[in-house]
Short mmCIF file of C-alpha atoms in Angstrom, two decimals:
data_model
loop_
_atom_site.label_atom_id
_atom_site.label_comp_id
_atom_site.label_asym_id
_atom_site.label_seq_id
_atom_site.Cartn_x
_atom_site.Cartn_y
_atom_site.Cartn_z
CA MET A 1 -14.26 20.98 14.80
CA ASN A 2 -14.44 17.75 12.71
CA ASN A 3 -10.55 16.61 11.88
CA LYS A 4 -11.44 13.67 9.46
CA LEU A 5 -9.89 13.67 6.82
CA THR A 6 -12.27 12.68 3.32
CA LEU A 7 -10.11 11.00 0.59
CA ASN A 8 -11.66 14.06 -1.96
CA GLN A 9 -9.82 16.10 0.70
CA ILE A 10 -6.48 13.80 0.28
CA LYS A 11 -6.21 13.74 -2.53
CA GLU A 12 -7.16 17.46 -3.08
CA GLY A 13 -4.14 17.91 -0.87
CA LEU A 14 -1.64 15.96 -2.22
CA GLU A 15 -2.14 17.27 -5.95
CA HIS A 16 0.36 20.49 -4.40
CA TYR A 17 3.35 17.47 -4.23
CA VAL A 18 2.74 16.61 -8.30
CA GLY A 19 6.80 15.85 -9.69
CA HIS A 20 8.40 16.07 -5.95
CA ARG A 21 10.47 13.68 -5.19
CA VAL A 22 8.87 12.13 -1.33
CA ARG A 23 10.57 8.78 0.30
CA LEU A 24 7.86 6.06 0.16
CA ARG A 25 7.78 4.21 3.28
CA ALA A 26 4.54 0.90 2.96
CA ASN A 27 3.52 -1.83 4.30
CA LYS A 28 3.14 -4.83 2.70
CA SER A 29 2.42 -7.32 4.60
CA ARG A 30 3.02 -8.01 8.75
CA LYS A 31 5.78 -7.48 9.01
CA ARG A 32 7.58 -7.15 5.67
CA VAL A 33 8.28 -2.49 4.71
CA VAL A 34 9.07 -1.10 1.90
CA VAL A 35 11.46 1.88 1.85
CA LYS A 36 11.51 3.38 -1.64
CA GLU A 37 11.83 7.12 -3.22
CA GLY A 38 10.69 8.31 -6.10
CA VAL A 39 8.11 10.77 -8.17
CA ILE A 40 4.48 11.91 -7.56
CA GLU A 41 3.48 10.90 -11.16
CA GLY A 42 0.43 11.93 -11.07
CA ILE A 43 -2.95 11.94 -9.63
CA TYR A 44 -6.59 9.76 -10.00
CA PRO A 45 -9.54 9.42 -9.27
CA SER A 46 -9.01 6.74 -6.73
CA ILE A 47 -5.43 6.75 -6.76
CA PHE A 48 -1.86 7.96 -7.22
CA VAL A 49 1.17 7.34 -8.41
CA ILE A 50 4.81 7.28 -8.26
CA LYS A 51 7.91 6.52 -10.46
CA VAL A 52 10.69 4.48 -8.70
CA GLU A 53 14.10 3.60 -10.43
CA GLU A 54 16.25 1.49 -8.37
CA GLU A 55 19.95 1.12 -9.57
CA ASN A 56 20.27 -0.99 -12.70
CA ARG A 57 16.47 -1.50 -12.55
CA ASN A 58 13.99 0.05 -15.76
CA PRO A 59 11.74 2.80 -14.21
CA ARG A 60 8.64 1.34 -12.56
CA LYS A 61 5.41 2.63 -11.45
CA LEU A 62 3.89 2.51 -8.04
CA SER A 63 0.29 3.53 -7.25
CA PHE A 64 -1.51 3.21 -4.23
CA CYS A 65 -4.54 5.02 -3.37
CA TYR A 66 -6.07 6.99 -1.35
CA SER A 67 -7.13 5.44 1.93
CA ASP A 68 -3.49 3.60 2.11
CA LEU A 69 -2.72 7.53 3.54
CA LEU A 70 -5.56 7.88 5.08
CA THR A 71 -4.92 4.18 7.32
CA HIS A 72 -1.02 4.90 7.29
CA ASN A 73 -0.55 1.57 5.42
CA VAL A 74 1.75 4.93 3.47
CA GLU A 75 3.66 7.10 4.40
CA LEU A 76 5.15 10.09 2.88
CA THR A 77 7.83 12.12 3.23
CA LEU A 78 9.65 14.62 1.21
CA CYS A 79 12.92 14.56 0.19
CA GLU A 80 14.20 18.28 0.06
CA SER A 81 12.53 18.72 3.19
CA ASP A 82 12.17 15.86 5.13
CA GLU A 83 8.69 16.56 5.02
CA SER A 84 6.33 14.36 6.07
CA ILE A 85 3.42 14.49 4.47
CA VAL A 86 0.61 13.42 7.32
CA TYR A 87 -3.26 12.67 6.30
CA GLY A 88 -5.50 10.99 9.13
#
């Protein structure tokens, strides 16, 4: 059995979570980790978009590619259930 997921399978799996609130943990550089909460706003052929609203700031949209999930540079956790969305 092949346990490896293709980027297309990751995209299809992530489509079920559009509109859900998630906690995002992204490794930006060597020792810099960003943790934010937002809503998965859109799924596109090469990227997915998360809308982040922070206090005292305008809403921002962050985009990531599906390979970021596969390589664990980005980790998503559902806020409602604390369930990790894991790929790879």
